[in-house]
Amino acid sequence: MRFTALFPLLCVIVSFTLALLCVFAGSKAGFIEDANILTLNTSRLGYFSKDISIPEGGSSGNSIIDGIKHNITAGINSIIDGAENIAGGIANDVAKDLGIHDFYTAHVMGFCEGFYRGNTTKDVSMNVTRCSEPKGMYSFDPTAILQLELRKGVSLKDIKWPEEVQDGLRALSTATRAMFVLYMIGIATTGLMIFTSLAGLSGSRLLSVINFSLGNLAFLSLGIASAIMTTIAIKSSNAINKYGADISIAAYKGDKLIAMTWAATALAFVATLAWVVECCLGRKRRSRASGFSKREAAGSL
């Protein structure tokens, strides 16, 4: 048994686990939903905009307008009084008046939504209330989500939702599907490597070569998937922040998920290198054993 082969085995186990967590994070409320591709903050949607026009053609429309007016007035009074409750209180109420949630987090297989908790900008936490059903090849579409949740009588057009935001996200939909496929390949290969690495403890050079080949595939698939995810997180958040600033929406890339996916990639790479070393060490061991056997045979003669 080669105890040195335990190192690449441990690396691939952790890489496999991290890759799984990257894919299934946010699959249900309470399951590391903070590991997301990006967070869309809509708690202040329209709060500072002077151009938003809400239709007043019905009781529901009037109640929404009255509620928003009340909250804006309260917000101004709070600022005058020196209170720091925009993020935790007043902005939260504006989102509720519109019928939407404070934030939406995008994940590999779905999205989560919820409200901010806390009364000051220094003490705000995220309370996830619901996550969508996990779905392969998922592509985050905040336009469709918000349109479904907005109160009756209010549309995205009324709140001046920028079309450029959706155009930017739509351009990344193909990349999102490719990312999911690559993750599946990476998970499958690292999962298979766990078993071949266990078998490789026996010292077989053939298994070392097999593990090296699987490690290469795992590293490439996870590496490309991680690069795509990082690109999606950066480009999506930049597009939302650039075109959504006028209606006070913001987006933040998911640093935690980015760290997790690159850690999985790095460990797959380390495991691959370790199997190269094991292959070379195995060859040296066999050369020494062969030389010793020849010397022993010559001595017996």
mmCIF file of C-alpha atoms in Angstrom:
data_model
loop_
_atom_site.group_PDB
_atom_site.id
_atom_site.type_symbol
_atom_site.label_atom_id
_atom_site.label_comp_id
_atom_site.label_asym_id
_atom_site.label_seq_id
_atom_site.Cartn_x
_atom_site.Cartn_y
_atom_site.Cartn_z
ATOM 1 C CA MET A 1 0.000 0.000 0.000
ATOM 2 C CA ARG A 2 1.317 3.441 -0.968
ATOM 3 C CA PHE A 3 0.524 5.875 1.861
ATOM 4 C CA THR A 4 1.744 8.794 -0.257
ATOM 5 C CA ALA A 5 -1.246 8.173 -2.551
ATOM 6 C CA LEU A 6 -3.553 9.201 0.311
ATOM 7 C CA PHE A 7 -2.743 12.853 -0.385
ATOM 8 C CA PRO A 8 -4.254 13.018 -3.907
ATOM 9 C CA LEU A 9 -7.183 10.938 -2.642
ATOM 10 C CA LEU A 10 -7.955 13.519 0.061
ATOM 11 C CA CYS A 11 -7.572 16.353 -2.458
ATOM 12 C CA VAL A 12 -10.027 14.813 -4.894
ATOM 13 C CA ILE A 13 -12.563 14.062 -2.133
ATOM 14 C CA VAL A 14 -12.568 17.717 -1.055
ATOM 15 C CA SER A 15 -12.683 18.899 -4.684
ATOM 16 C CA PHE A 16 -15.668 16.629 -5.385
ATOM 17 C CA THR A 17 -17.477 17.900 -2.266
ATOM 18 C CA LEU A 18 -16.864 21.562 -3.098
ATOM 19 C CA ALA A 19 -18.036 21.093 -6.697
ATOM 20 C CA LEU A 20 -21.250 19.472 -5.462
ATOM 21 C CA LEU A 21 -21.842 22.320 -3.014
ATOM 22 C CA CYS A 22 -21.280 24.878 -5.786
ATOM 23 C CA VAL A 23 -23.999 23.277 -7.904
ATOM 24 C CA PHE A 24 -26.555 22.598 -5.155
ATOM 25 C CA ALA A 25 -26.026 25.750 -3.052
ATOM 26 C CA GLY A 26 -29.343 27.559 -2.711
ATOM 27 C CA SER A 27 -31.356 24.531 -3.813
ATOM 28 C CA LYS A 28 -33.506 25.094 -0.722
ATOM 29 C CA ALA A 29 -33.820 27.748 1.972
ATOM 30 C CA GLY A 30 -31.185 27.320 4.636
ATOM 31 C CA PHE A 31 -28.746 25.360 2.452
ATOM 32 C CA ILE A 32 -25.747 27.708 2.037
ATOM 33 C CA GLU A 33 -27.867 30.163 0.067
ATOM 34 C CA ASP A 34 -25.208 32.794 0.781
ATOM 35 C CA ALA A 35 -22.992 30.971 -1.729
ATOM 36 C CA ASN A 36 -24.497 32.564 -4.833
ATOM 37 C CA ILE A 37 -23.393 33.798 -8.227
ATOM 38 C CA LEU A 38 -24.794 37.253 -7.514
ATOM 39 C CA THR A 39 -27.257 39.067 -5.267
ATOM 40 C CA LEU A 40 -29.789 41.483 -6.779
ATOM 41 C CA ASN A 41 -30.776 44.147 -4.243
ATOM 42 C CA THR A 42 -34.229 45.556 -5.035
ATOM 43 C CA SER A 43 -35.009 46.851 -1.543
ATOM 44 C CA ARG A 44 -34.677 50.450 -2.751
ATOM 45 C CA LEU A 45 -36.227 49.929 -6.185
ATOM 46 C CA GLY A 46 -37.493 53.333 -7.334
ATOM 47 C CA TYR A 47 -36.781 54.873 -3.939
ATOM 48 C CA PHE A 48 -34.651 57.732 -5.235
ATOM 49 C CA SER A 49 -36.075 57.862 -8.758
ATOM 50 C CA LYS A 50 -38.132 60.871 -9.832
ATOM 51 C CA ASP A 51 -39.278 59.284 -13.094
ATOM 52 C CA ILE A 52 -41.272 56.284 -11.870
ATOM 53 C CA SER A 53 -44.933 56.521 -12.788
ATOM 54 C CA ILE A 54 -47.325 54.089 -11.124
ATOM 55 C CA PRO A 55 -50.783 53.828 -12.734
ATOM 56 C CA GLU A 56 -53.516 55.279 -10.527
ATOM 57 C CA GLY A 57 -56.422 53.659 -12.244
ATOM 58 C CA GLY A 58 -57.680 51.471 -9.398
ATOM 59 C CA SER A 59 -57.898 50.968 -5.675
ATOM 60 C CA SER A 60 -54.872 48.721 -5.626
ATOM 61 C CA GLY A 61 -52.875 51.300 -7.576
ATOM 62 C CA ASN A 62 -53.909 54.085 -5.185
ATOM 63 C CA SER A 63 -53.014 52.018 -2.125
ATOM 64 C CA ILE A 64 -49.576 51.324 -3.559
ATOM 65 C CA ILE A 65 -49.008 55.018 -4.268
ATOM 66 C CA ASP A 66 -50.208 56.031 -0.819
ATOM 67 C CA GLY A 67 -47.953 53.452 0.782
ATOM 68 C CA ILE A 68 -44.908 54.559 -1.168
ATOM 69 C CA LYS A 69 -45.619 58.227 -0.411
ATOM 70 C CA HIS A 70 -45.959 57.429 3.257
ATOM 71 C CA ASN A 71 -42.664 55.523 3.314
ATOM 72 C CA ILE A 72 -40.775 58.187 1.402
ATOM 73 C CA THR A 73 -42.079 60.843 3.795
ATOM 74 C CA ALA A 74 -41.055 58.684 6.729
ATOM 75 C CA GLY A 75 -37.648 58.171 5.125
ATOM 76 C CA ILE A 76 -37.090 61.924 4.775
ATOM 77 C CA ASN A 77 -38.133 62.511 8.360
ATOM 78 C CA SER A 78 -35.781 59.740 9.509
ATOM 79 C CA ILE A 79 -32.878 61.280 7.653
ATOM 80 C CA ILE A 80 -33.617 64.654 9.232
ATOM 81 C CA ASP A 81 -33.669 63.010 12.638
ATOM 82 C CA GLY A 82 -30.325 61.337 11.898
ATOM 83 C CA ALA A 83 -31.660 57.776 11.874
ATOM 84 C CA GLU A 84 -29.798 55.188 9.797
ATOM 85 C CA ASN A 85 -32.757 53.019 8.862
ATOM 86 C CA ILE A 86 -32.968 53.291 5.102
ATOM 87 C CA ALA A 87 -31.585 49.811 4.380
ATOM 88 C CA GLY A 88 -33.288 48.023 7.241
ATOM 89 C CA GLY A 89 -36.663 49.740 7.423
ATOM 90 C CA ILE A 90 -37.901 52.354 4.995
ATOM 91 C CA ALA A 91 -36.403 50.903 1.811
ATOM 92 C CA ASN A 92 -37.732 47.526 2.862
ATOM 93 C CA ASP A 93 -41.247 48.967 3.091
ATOM 94 C CA VAL A 94 -41.004 50.448 -0.409
ATOM 95 C CA ALA A 95 -40.203 46.994 -1.837
ATOM 96 C CA LYS A 96 -43.139 45.492 0.038
ATOM 97 C CA ASP A 97 -45.452 48.198 -1.289
ATOM 98 C CA LEU A 98 -44.498 47.134 -4.796
ATOM 99 C CA GLY A 99 -45.126 43.481 -3.907
ATOM 100 C CA ILE A 100 -41.553 42.321 -4.435
ATOM 101 C CA HIS A 101 -38.814 40.961 -2.184
ATOM 102 C CA ASP A 102 -35.786 42.904 -0.981
ATOM 103 C CA PHE A 103 -33.256 40.673 -2.692
ATOM 104 C CA TYR A 104 -32.872 37.796 -5.151
ATOM 105 C CA THR A 105 -29.832 35.533 -5.198
ATOM 106 C CA ALA A 106 -28.848 33.688 -8.373
ATOM 107 C CA HIS A 107 -27.487 30.153 -8.070
ATOM 108 C CA VAL A 108 -26.323 27.479 -10.487
ATOM 109 C CA MET A 109 -29.665 25.631 -10.387
ATOM 110 C CA GLY A 110 -32.150 28.298 -9.330
ATOM 111 C CA PHE A 111 -32.717 31.427 -7.268
ATOM 112 C CA CYS A 112 -33.664 32.414 -3.724
ATOM 113 C CA GLU A 113 -35.538 35.457 -2.479
ATOM 114 C CA GLY A 114 -36.143 37.147 0.838
ATOM 115 C CA PHE A 115 -36.094 40.282 2.952
ATOM 116 C CA TYR A 116 -33.449 42.188 4.830
ATOM 117 C CA ARG A 117 -33.641 42.214 8.607
ATOM 118 C CA GLY A 118 -32.323 44.973 10.831
ATOM 119 C CA ASN A 119 -33.052 48.607 11.579
ATOM 120 C CA THR A 120 -29.748 50.242 10.705
ATOM 121 C CA THR A 121 -27.292 50.099 7.854
ATOM 122 C CA LYS A 122 -24.759 48.577 10.267
ATOM 123 C CA ASP A 123 -27.011 45.734 11.391
ATOM 124 C CA VAL A 124 -28.643 44.181 8.338
ATOM 125 C CA SER A 125 -28.932 40.447 7.658
ATOM 126 C CA MET A 126 -30.551 38.438 4.882
ATOM 127 C CA ASN A 127 -33.648 36.389 5.649
ATOM 128 C CA VAL A 128 -34.277 33.940 2.799
ATOM 129 C CA THR A 129 -37.978 33.067 2.574
ATOM 130 C CA ARG A 130 -38.071 30.850 -0.524
ATOM 131 C CA CYS A 131 -35.862 29.125 -3.079
ATOM 132 C CA SER A 132 -37.020 27.906 -6.477
ATOM 133 C CA GLU A 133 -37.064 24.244 -7.426
ATOM 134 C CA PRO A 134 -33.588 23.111 -8.587
ATOM 135 C CA LYS A 135 -33.327 22.948 -12.356
ATOM 136 C CA GLY A 136 -30.478 21.956 -14.632
ATOM 137 C CA MET A 137 -29.302 24.469 -17.258
ATOM 138 C CA TYR A 138 -30.930 27.258 -15.223
ATOM 139 C CA SER A 139 -30.513 30.860 -16.318
ATOM 140 C CA PHE A 140 -31.319 33.713 -13.909
ATOM 141 C CA ASP A 141 -34.102 35.952 -15.273
ATOM 142 C CA PRO A 142 -34.911 38.745 -12.791
ATOM 143 C CA THR A 143 -37.215 40.459 -15.288
ATOM 144 C CA ALA A 144 -39.611 37.502 -15.363
ATOM 145 C CA ILE A 145 -39.377 37.013 -11.585
ATOM 146 C CA LEU A 146 -40.173 40.646 -10.780
ATOM 147 C CA GLN A 147 -42.991 40.840 -13.316
ATOM 148 C CA LEU A 148 -44.707 37.886 -11.625
ATOM 149 C CA GLU A 149 -44.328 39.397 -8.162
ATOM 150 C CA LEU A 150 -45.240 43.024 -8.806
ATOM 151 C CA ARG A 151 -48.655 43.974 -7.436
ATOM 152 C CA LYS A 152 -51.629 44.092 -9.761
ATOM 153 C CA GLY A 153 -51.678 47.296 -11.737
ATOM 154 C CA VAL A 154 -47.906 47.767 -11.673
ATOM 155 C CA SER A 155 -45.554 46.671 -14.458
ATOM 156 C CA LEU A 156 -41.827 46.802 -15.053
ATOM 157 C CA LYS A 157 -42.452 49.602 -17.506
ATOM 158 C CA ASP A 158 -44.058 51.643 -14.759
ATOM 159 C CA ILE A 159 -40.982 51.357 -12.550
ATOM 160 C CA LYS A 160 -38.656 52.138 -15.485
ATOM 161 C CA TRP A 161 -36.936 48.740 -15.439
ATOM 162 C CA PRO A 162 -33.930 49.101 -17.789
ATOM 163 C CA GLU A 163 -34.039 46.736 -20.775
ATOM 164 C CA GLU A 164 -30.231 46.803 -20.927
ATOM 165 C CA VAL A 165 -30.116 44.750 -17.731
ATOM 166 C CA GLN A 166 -32.068 41.890 -19.265
ATOM 167 C CA ASP A 167 -30.157 42.166 -22.543
ATOM 168 C CA GLY A 168 -26.905 41.719 -20.648
ATOM 169 C CA LEU A 169 -28.174 38.720 -18.692
ATOM 170 C CA ARG A 170 -29.693 37.131 -21.790
ATOM 171 C CA ALA A 171 -26.348 37.329 -23.576
ATOM 172 C CA LEU A 172 -24.868 35.191 -20.798
ATOM 173 C CA SER A 173 -27.581 32.486 -20.874
ATOM 174 C CA THR A 174 -25.617 30.230 -23.245
ATOM 175 C CA ALA A 175 -22.559 30.544 -21.026
ATOM 176 C CA THR A 176 -24.694 29.579 -18.024
ATOM 177 C CA ARG A 177 -25.812 26.347 -19.695
ATOM 178 C CA ALA A 178 -22.234 25.504 -20.701
ATOM 179 C CA MET A 179 -21.142 26.132 -17.109
ATOM 180 C CA PHE A 180 -23.691 23.616 -15.796
ATOM 181 C CA VAL A 181 -22.551 20.922 -18.255
ATOM 182 C CA LEU A 182 -18.909 21.479 -17.294
ATOM 183 C CA TYR A 183 -19.766 21.209 -13.605
ATOM 184 C CA MET A 184 -21.489 17.886 -14.256
ATOM 185 C CA ILE A 185 -18.368 16.617 -16.051
ATOM 186 C CA GLY A 186 -16.155 17.846 -13.210
ATOM 187 C CA ILE A 187 -18.343 16.210 -10.555
ATOM 188 C CA ALA A 188 -18.519 12.940 -12.489
ATOM 189 C CA THR A 189 -14.762 12.747 -13.041
ATOM 190 C CA THR A 190 -13.811 13.689 -9.470
ATOM 191 C CA GLY A 191 -16.390 11.200 -8.182
ATOM 192 C CA LEU A 192 -14.900 8.478 -10.353
ATOM 193 C CA MET A 193 -11.416 9.514 -9.263
ATOM 194 C CA ILE A 194 -12.310 8.774 -5.644
ATOM 195 C CA PHE A 195 -12.732 5.101 -6.511
ATOM 196 C CA THR A 196 -9.752 4.903 -8.863
ATOM 197 C CA SER A 197 -7.617 6.707 -6.260
ATOM 198 C CA LEU A 198 -8.642 4.156 -3.651
ATOM 199 C CA ALA A 199 -7.613 1.406 -6.062
ATOM 200 C CA GLY A 200 -4.399 3.328 -6.788
ATOM 201 C CA LEU A 201 -3.282 2.866 -3.197
ATOM 202 C CA SER A 202 -2.198 -0.604 -4.276
ATOM 203 C CA GLY A 203 0.701 0.927 -6.220
ATOM 204 C CA SER A 204 -0.423 0.098 -9.753
ATOM 205 C CA ARG A 205 1.290 2.309 -12.336
ATOM 206 C CA LEU A 206 -1.647 1.814 -14.707
ATOM 207 C CA LEU A 207 -4.038 3.234 -12.092
ATOM 208 C CA SER A 208 -1.701 6.173 -11.586
ATOM 209 C CA VAL A 209 -1.919 6.939 -15.308
ATOM 210 C CA ILE A 210 -5.722 6.556 -15.217
ATOM 211 C CA ASN A 211 -5.956 8.917 -12.238
ATOM 212 C CA PHE A 212 -3.715 11.427 -13.996
ATOM 213 C CA SER A 213 -5.963 11.343 -17.077
ATOM 214 C CA LEU A 214 -9.144 11.727 -15.019
ATOM 215 C CA GLY A 215 -7.509 14.502 -13.011
ATOM 216 C CA ASN A 216 -6.708 16.415 -16.184
ATOM 217 C CA LEU A 217 -10.333 16.194 -17.319
ATOM 218 C CA ALA A 218 -11.611 17.217 -13.878
ATOM 219 C CA PHE A 219 -9.226 20.152 -13.672
ATOM 220 C CA LEU A 220 -10.090 21.430 -17.161
ATOM 221 C CA SER A 221 -13.862 21.088 -16.730
ATOM 222 C CA LEU A 222 -13.928 22.668 -13.267
ATOM 223 C CA GLY A 223 -11.453 25.342 -14.325
ATOM 224 C CA ILE A 224 -13.498 26.412 -17.347
ATOM 225 C CA ALA A 225 -16.734 26.248 -15.307
ATOM 226 C CA SER A 226 -15.133 28.444 -12.630
ATOM 227 C CA ALA A 227 -13.937 30.925 -15.244
ATOM 228 C CA ILE A 228 -17.429 31.107 -16.755
ATOM 229 C CA MET A 229 -19.029 31.575 -13.334
ATOM 230 C CA THR A 230 -16.606 34.334 -12.418
ATOM 231 C CA THR A 231 -17.268 36.070 -15.743
ATOM 232 C CA ILE A 232 -21.040 35.771 -15.317
ATOM 233 C CA ALA A 233 -20.882 37.154 -11.759
ATOM 234 C CA ILE A 234 -18.727 40.125 -12.755
ATOM 235 C CA LYS A 235 -20.453 41.004 -16.042
ATOM 236 C CA SER A 236 -23.982 40.559 -14.650
ATOM 237 C CA SER A 237 -23.336 42.669 -11.567
ATOM 238 C CA ASN A 238 -21.601 45.343 -13.653
ATOM 239 C CA ALA A 239 -24.530 45.495 -16.106
ATOM 240 C CA ILE A 240 -27.090 45.765 -13.300
ATOM 241 C CA ASN A 241 -25.105 48.408 -11.424
ATOM 242 C CA LYS A 242 -24.478 50.413 -14.587
ATOM 243 C CA TYR A 243 -28.022 50.468 -15.960
ATOM 244 C CA GLY A 244 -29.991 49.998 -12.757
ATOM 245 C CA ALA A 245 -28.514 52.864 -10.746
ATOM 246 C CA ASP A 246 -31.242 55.255 -11.950
ATOM 247 C CA ILE A 247 -33.955 53.183 -10.261
ATOM 248 C CA SER A 248 -31.795 52.324 -7.236
ATOM 249 C CA ILE A 249 -31.172 48.616 -7.838
ATOM 250 C CA ALA A 250 -27.774 47.087 -7.171
ATOM 251 C CA ALA A 251 -26.010 43.738 -7.596
ATOM 252 C CA TYR A 252 -23.095 42.117 -5.803
ATOM 253 C CA LYS A 253 -21.041 39.240 -7.131
ATOM 254 C CA GLY A 254 -20.915 36.106 -4.979
ATOM 255 C CA ASP A 255 -17.376 36.066 -3.606
ATOM 256 C CA LYS A 256 -18.058 33.001 -1.442
ATOM 257 C CA LEU A 257 -19.150 30.827 -4.366
ATOM 258 C CA ILE A 258 -16.292 32.093 -6.510
ATOM 259 C CA ALA A 259 -13.832 31.114 -3.762
ATOM 260 C CA MET A 260 -15.437 27.678 -3.442
ATOM 261 C CA THR A 261 -15.356 26.888 -7.149
ATOM 262 C CA TRP A 262 -11.729 27.971 -7.577
ATOM 263 C CA ALA A 263 -10.751 25.966 -4.499
ATOM 264 C CA ALA A 264 -12.338 22.878 -6.090
ATOM 265 C CA THR A 265 -10.390 23.583 -9.284
ATOM 266 C CA ALA A 266 -7.098 24.080 -7.441
ATOM 267 C CA LEU A 267 -7.513 20.827 -5.512
ATOM 268 C CA ALA A 268 -8.247 18.913 -8.721
ATOM 269 C CA PHE A 269 -5.040 20.356 -10.172
ATOM 270 C CA VAL A 270 -3.016 19.404 -7.069
ATOM 271 C CA ALA A 271 -4.436 15.866 -7.177
ATOM 272 C CA THR A 272 -3.444 15.574 -10.845
ATOM 273 C CA LEU A 273 0.125 16.676 -10.121
ATOM 274 C CA ALA A 274 0.295 14.308 -7.173
ATOM 275 C CA TRP A 275 -0.576 11.367 -9.431
ATOM 276 C CA VAL A 276 2.229 12.370 -11.803
ATOM 277 C CA VAL A 277 4.609 12.195 -8.837
ATOM 278 C CA GLU A 278 3.139 8.843 -7.801
ATOM 279 C CA CYS A 279 3.626 7.500 -11.314
ATOM 280 C CA CYS A 280 7.287 8.557 -11.291
ATOM 281 C CA LEU A 281 7.852 7.176 -7.800
ATOM 282 C CA GLY A 282 6.282 3.890 -8.847
ATOM 283 C CA ARG A 283 8.712 3.621 -11.738
ATOM 284 C CA LYS A 284 11.689 4.256 -9.428
ATOM 285 C CA ARG A 285 10.452 1.680 -6.961
ATOM 286 C CA ARG A 286 10.144 -0.923 -9.699
ATOM 287 C CA SER A 287 13.643 -0.074 -11.042
ATOM 288 C CA ARG A 288 15.126 -0.515 -7.586
ATOM 289 C CA ALA A 289 13.234 -3.750 -7.029
ATOM 290 C CA SER A 290 14.365 -5.069 -10.408
ATOM 291 C CA GLY A 291 18.009 -4.154 -9.717
ATOM 292 C CA PHE A 292 17.882 -5.765 -6.292
ATOM 293 C CA SER A 293 16.415 -8.960 -7.766
ATOM 294 C CA LYS A 294 19.171 -9.139 -10.398
ATOM 295 C CA ARG A 295 21.899 -8.626 -7.799
ATOM 296 C CA GLU A 296 20.319 -11.261 -5.594
ATOM 297 C CA ALA A 297 20.129 -13.706 -8.499
ATOM 298 C CA ALA A 298 23.773 -13.037 -9.408
ATOM 299 C CA GLY A 299 24.843 -13.577 -5.810
ATOM 300 C CA SER A 300 23.139 -16.953 -5.621
ATOM 301 C CA LEU A 301 25.107 -18.101 -8.643
#
